[in-house]
XYZ file of C-alpha atoms in Angstrom:
387
model
C 131.818 124.257 78.425
C 129.237 125.924 80.614
C 128.942 129.339 82.207
C 126.146 130.524 84.486
C 125.599 133.825 86.244
C 122.564 134.211 88.505
C 121.692 134.838 92.165
C 121.888 132.286 94.965
C 118.163 132.652 95.689
C 117.081 131.907 92.124
C 119.314 128.854 91.835
C 118.266 127.578 95.265
C 114.596 127.740 94.257
C 115.272 125.727 91.092
C 117.302 123.111 92.961
C 114.557 122.785 95.598
C 112.063 121.934 92.852
C 114.330 119.099 91.679
C 114.968 117.661 95.148
C 112.101 115.080 95.226
C 113.769 112.981 92.500
C 117.366 113.224 93.720
C 118.068 110.120 95.793
C 120.229 110.718 98.896
C 122.185 107.515 98.216
C 122.735 106.382 94.641
C 124.658 103.491 93.117
C 124.793 105.302 89.769
C 126.667 108.592 90.378
C 125.052 110.463 87.475
C 121.662 110.102 89.217
C 123.008 112.312 91.999
C 123.736 115.118 89.548
C 121.888 118.100 88.135
C 122.065 118.794 84.417
C 122.326 122.461 83.413
C 121.199 123.354 79.924
C 121.387 127.117 79.655
C 119.067 128.595 82.300
C 117.340 125.286 82.958
C 118.182 122.630 85.543
C 117.170 118.962 85.375
C 117.343 115.923 87.663
C 116.128 112.333 87.306
C 115.871 108.993 89.103
C 115.220 107.120 85.814
C 111.476 106.911 86.549
C 110.756 110.632 86.959
C 112.521 113.638 85.447
C 111.945 117.189 86.666
C 113.275 120.234 84.855
C 112.988 123.778 86.165
C 113.801 127.051 84.452
C 115.201 130.027 86.357
C 116.154 133.617 85.614
C 119.830 134.173 84.864
C 122.101 137.067 84.029
C 123.958 134.788 81.661
C 123.643 131.075 80.875
C 125.523 129.330 78.078
C 126.277 125.700 77.274
C 125.497 122.436 79.037
C 127.060 120.730 82.068
C 126.366 118.135 84.751
C 127.267 118.955 88.386
C 126.884 117.143 91.711
C 123.487 118.099 93.134
C 124.107 117.513 96.843
C 127.297 119.566 97.101
C 125.949 122.415 94.991
C 122.610 122.600 96.822
C 124.200 122.585 100.289
C 126.584 125.428 99.457
C 124.204 127.640 97.465
C 121.420 127.664 100.080
C 123.929 129.001 102.658
C 124.819 131.984 100.476
C 122.864 135.244 100.768
C 119.944 134.917 98.357
C 120.719 138.258 96.704
C 124.387 137.471 96.131
C 125.465 136.934 92.532
C 127.056 133.554 91.903
C 128.762 131.933 88.940
C 129.080 128.276 87.923
C 131.765 127.415 85.375
C 132.602 124.051 83.818
C 135.600 123.913 81.463
C 136.632 121.469 78.773
C 138.578 119.532 81.392
C 135.282 118.744 83.162
C 136.183 120.692 86.302
C 133.314 122.682 87.852
C 133.720 125.825 89.944
C 131.212 127.769 92.027
C 132.171 131.396 92.683
C 130.510 134.123 94.733
C 131.664 137.249 96.641
C 134.120 135.985 99.242
C 134.179 132.330 98.201
C 135.172 129.799 95.574
C 134.432 126.072 95.556
C 135.431 123.216 93.311
C 132.512 120.851 92.560
C 132.302 117.237 91.380
C 131.175 117.187 87.726
C 130.128 114.578 85.146
C 129.931 114.287 81.398
C 126.601 115.851 80.372
C 126.286 113.274 77.584
C 125.862 110.536 80.208
C 122.792 112.136 81.763
C 119.715 109.875 81.216
C 117.021 111.395 79.022
C 113.400 110.343 79.579
C 112.272 111.136 76.042
C 108.647 111.554 74.985
C 109.132 109.818 71.652
C 106.529 108.894 69.038
C 102.958 110.086 68.742
C 101.533 111.943 71.732
C 98.169 113.253 72.918
C 97.729 116.616 74.627
C 95.287 117.601 77.368
C 95.080 121.356 77.628
C 91.970 121.943 79.719
C 93.414 120.808 83.057
C 91.631 122.234 86.115
C 92.419 122.398 89.843
C 90.298 119.268 90.261
C 93.393 117.285 89.272
C 95.273 118.387 92.400
C 92.141 117.898 94.513
C 91.738 114.362 93.152
C 95.400 113.464 93.703
C 95.349 114.807 97.267
C 92.095 112.974 98.037
C 93.172 109.575 96.695
C 96.865 109.601 97.704
C 96.279 108.195 101.238
C 94.810 105.006 99.730
C 97.815 104.204 97.529
C 99.317 100.867 98.490
C 102.912 100.520 99.671
C 102.923 96.749 99.147
C 105.529 96.055 96.475
C 104.192 92.610 95.542
C 101.005 94.149 94.153
C 102.917 96.839 92.302
C 99.897 97.795 90.200
C 98.343 99.288 93.363
C 101.375 101.533 94.001
C 99.780 104.502 92.272
C 96.532 106.205 91.287
C 94.402 104.907 88.456
C 92.795 107.196 85.884
C 89.405 105.651 85.249
C 87.476 106.532 82.111
C 84.859 103.790 82.062
C 81.203 104.583 81.579
C 82.200 107.942 80.100
C 83.057 109.314 83.540
C 86.586 110.424 84.347
C 88.018 110.108 87.823
C 91.009 109.021 89.884
C 90.956 105.896 92.057
C 93.439 104.411 94.527
C 93.238 101.364 96.788
C 95.490 99.293 99.021
C 93.003 96.447 99.418
C 91.778 97.713 102.796
C 90.375 101.058 101.669
C 89.537 102.748 98.399
C 89.256 106.428 97.458
C 87.601 107.849 94.363
C 87.408 111.465 93.166
C 85.818 112.658 89.886
C 87.510 114.970 87.381
C 85.683 117.808 85.664
C 87.710 117.840 82.443
C 88.132 115.452 79.522
C 90.968 113.094 80.516
C 90.435 110.518 77.766
C 94.157 110.339 76.941
C 94.889 109.357 80.567
C 92.193 106.674 80.838
C 93.730 103.378 81.976
C 97.009 104.894 83.205
C 98.447 104.114 86.657
C 100.485 107.075 87.894
C 103.196 106.081 90.436
C 102.998 107.192 94.058
C 106.236 109.192 93.852
C 104.938 111.148 90.853
C 101.742 111.921 92.767
C 103.811 113.249 95.684
C 105.849 115.441 93.317
C 102.749 116.903 91.656
C 101.167 117.697 95.015
C 104.107 119.989 95.797
C 103.576 121.953 92.588
C 100.788 124.121 91.134
C 98.165 122.671 88.789
C 99.687 121.721 85.394
C 98.799 123.876 82.392
C 98.860 120.880 80.058
C 99.453 117.113 80.089
C 101.200 115.199 77.305
C 100.693 111.416 76.996
C 102.561 109.061 74.677
C 100.445 106.857 72.452
C 101.508 103.692 74.298
C 100.657 105.431 77.622
C 104.018 104.485 79.110
C 105.134 108.066 79.708
C 103.355 111.246 80.771
C 104.577 114.836 80.850
C 103.056 117.514 83.075
C 103.762 121.053 81.924
C 103.677 123.906 84.433
C 104.911 127.483 84.361
C 108.684 127.074 84.237
C 108.603 123.428 85.370
C 108.176 120.149 83.493
C 107.632 116.739 85.115
C 108.100 113.608 83.002
C 107.283 110.215 84.422
C 106.987 106.576 83.514
C 103.654 104.945 84.275
C 103.131 101.632 86.070
C 102.912 98.815 83.541
C 100.137 96.707 85.029
C 96.405 96.110 85.161
C 94.393 97.879 87.830
C 91.686 95.649 89.362
C 88.008 96.105 88.539
C 87.376 98.365 91.518
C 83.725 99.026 90.665
C 82.803 95.471 91.691
C 83.399 96.222 95.372
C 81.640 99.596 95.473
C 78.384 99.198 97.439
C 75.286 100.779 95.932
C 74.344 103.601 98.250
C 70.735 103.493 97.119
C 70.508 99.932 98.463
C 72.342 100.547 101.751
C 70.460 99.181 104.770
C 71.616 102.044 106.947
C 73.048 105.539 106.537
C 74.197 107.619 109.498
C 75.288 111.256 109.173
C 77.731 112.686 111.736
C 79.219 116.045 112.509
C 82.685 115.492 111.057
C 84.658 117.301 113.743
C 82.766 115.595 116.567
C 83.398 112.168 115.053
C 87.065 112.985 114.432
C 87.631 114.144 118.021
C 85.869 111.085 119.431
C 87.849 108.723 117.187
C 91.167 110.264 118.250
C 90.396 109.815 121.928
C 89.052 106.290 121.568
C 92.059 105.369 119.463
C 94.288 106.000 122.483
C 92.604 103.115 124.305
C 92.721 100.681 121.406
C 95.177 97.857 121.039
C 98.411 98.954 119.352
C 98.118 96.004 116.998
C 95.336 96.714 114.558
C 93.857 99.646 116.481
C 90.275 98.673 115.703
C 87.323 100.717 116.922
C 83.643 99.759 116.937
C 80.642 101.777 115.841
C 77.141 101.167 117.189
C 74.396 103.314 115.675
C 71.050 104.039 117.264
C 68.274 106.607 117.005
C 69.934 110.071 116.875
C 72.957 108.810 118.822
C 75.950 106.563 118.183
C 78.821 105.150 120.176
C 82.422 104.776 119.081
C 84.417 102.508 121.343
C 87.179 99.974 121.805
C 87.983 97.286 124.323
C 91.085 95.210 124.932
C 92.745 93.399 127.844
C 94.340 96.539 129.223
C 91.897 99.348 128.561
C 88.583 100.369 127.109
C 86.990 103.588 126.004
C 83.743 104.813 124.539
C 82.435 108.106 123.155
C 78.801 109.060 122.745
C 77.944 111.181 119.715
C 74.653 113.040 119.700
C 72.844 114.580 116.736
C 73.284 111.601 114.399
C 70.879 111.706 111.453
C 69.726 108.183 110.703
C 68.010 107.010 107.554
C 66.782 103.527 106.606
C 67.314 102.245 110.179
C 67.682 98.496 110.511
C 68.872 96.133 113.193
C 72.558 95.364 113.468
C 74.000 98.821 112.834
C 77.356 97.761 114.288
C 80.696 97.665 112.515
C 84.436 97.888 113.327
C 87.221 99.629 111.395
C 90.902 100.337 111.607
C 90.940 103.565 113.636
C 93.770 105.107 111.610
C 91.818 104.551 108.392
C 88.756 106.270 109.884
C 90.837 109.311 110.863
C 92.401 109.485 107.416
C 88.983 109.264 105.769
C 87.654 112.096 107.923
C 90.658 114.205 106.978
C 90.050 113.457 103.296
C 86.499 114.760 103.769
C 87.595 117.842 105.721
C 85.789 120.198 103.352
C 82.461 118.815 104.561
C 80.875 119.824 107.842
C 79.000 116.530 108.012
C 79.908 113.064 106.764
C 77.683 110.100 106.036
C 78.514 106.428 106.579
C 76.571 104.025 104.353
C 76.599 100.370 105.454
C 74.816 97.018 105.242
C 76.247 94.826 107.998
C 79.388 94.187 110.060
C 80.963 92.063 107.321
C 80.402 94.362 104.353
C 82.444 97.366 103.220
C 81.139 100.784 104.260
C 81.147 103.977 102.228
C 82.019 107.410 103.644
C 80.912 110.553 101.841
C 80.618 114.257 102.509
C 77.452 116.273 101.872
C 75.315 113.116 102.047
C 73.930 111.637 98.841
C 75.084 114.531 96.616
C 78.782 113.809 97.180
C 80.573 112.368 94.173
C 83.895 111.678 95.902
C 83.856 108.811 98.376
C 85.940 106.457 100.486
C 85.298 102.759 101.073
C 86.615 101.063 104.204
C 86.759 97.312 104.671
C 85.506 96.265 108.135
C 87.645 94.609 110.800
C 86.723 91.856 113.196
C 85.375 93.411 116.404
C 85.851 92.200 119.962
C 82.778 90.048 119.498
C 81.023 90.959 122.755
C 79.054 93.901 121.365
C 80.882 96.363 123.621
C 79.847 99.478 121.686
C 76.234 98.283 121.418
C 76.072 97.571 125.180
C 77.285 101.070 125.929
C 74.807 102.541 123.453
C 71.935 100.838 125.281
C 72.848 102.739 128.461
C 72.480 106.048 126.707
C 69.756 107.855 124.853
C 69.452 111.148 123.050
C 67.415 112.747 125.921
C 70.030 111.619 128.445
C 72.792 113.189 126.416
C 70.858 116.462 126.196
C 70.260 116.468 129.931
C 73.961 115.868 130.573
C 74.815 118.804 128.312
């Protein structure tokens, strides 16, 4: 038996927290249910379990009720209205509130899957906001390719005594350092869906990791997130990271100017691939694209150039460039470190002092040096005169 008395607003808030793991269409009915255990609600998709506590006037027993039906009805009730959920021995569930009464689909609470944290565990209690910053920074680089499942999450790297989070889809890579001891998480691959759930919640107060590193629990105020980890081996990502100290060229741009130029040039690029070319000169650069139907170029003044060498031309996927600039949105200026058109380039904020970075693999350009030809027609003095 189960009896709950609370307000519609409090229950709605708890159900909203659970929503990310409730699949809209399920083949196993129990996965479309919410488990009530006193004044705590829980939902799972077998890989992630979220439980949320809520204030209640009265909450006794345990029961399992259809999530979709309950959530749709409760959020349409005045948030201050008192509601009651009752489940009897016959398994029938009833939702009552002033002026209404609904019968809800219910399940046997004993059938609800439990993602237990069994065995020895390790606890991380010094979690900082850098965890959320790192997850938000690296999330765009998580792969969606199911064949390389080990790339479908973020990797907690603890090599060389430095702790950070890394994600890559094979075309780009993002890395962000952590400022707390995450030894217990070193080597874990956290699934993309778990990352998305955590980004909707405040910073965890503590993290619990099983000894075999197959399950992780994130503890927040009133909310607990348990998740399975990805059982696979993350590639040796450090092998592809260029050494910035040895880069043949580094160009620093005003981030907003580069972002605006990239957006406009992107409109003229080919829908397939959407590649754009960079040509870097003394204090000025061009960003352009050319295809059979259209072409476009933008001239960017005020580019700080260091270690200038010949051949400062490279092409990237335009969407990846925009995403990288958004990832670095806290920086007023961004620096692109590169060797040649065939080598990966590194993007950082705050120049050489930046510890977080993004690596983009180059694309094949049009081959006719379009951006370089346009750059030759312009110079820094000409741009200033035009302004």
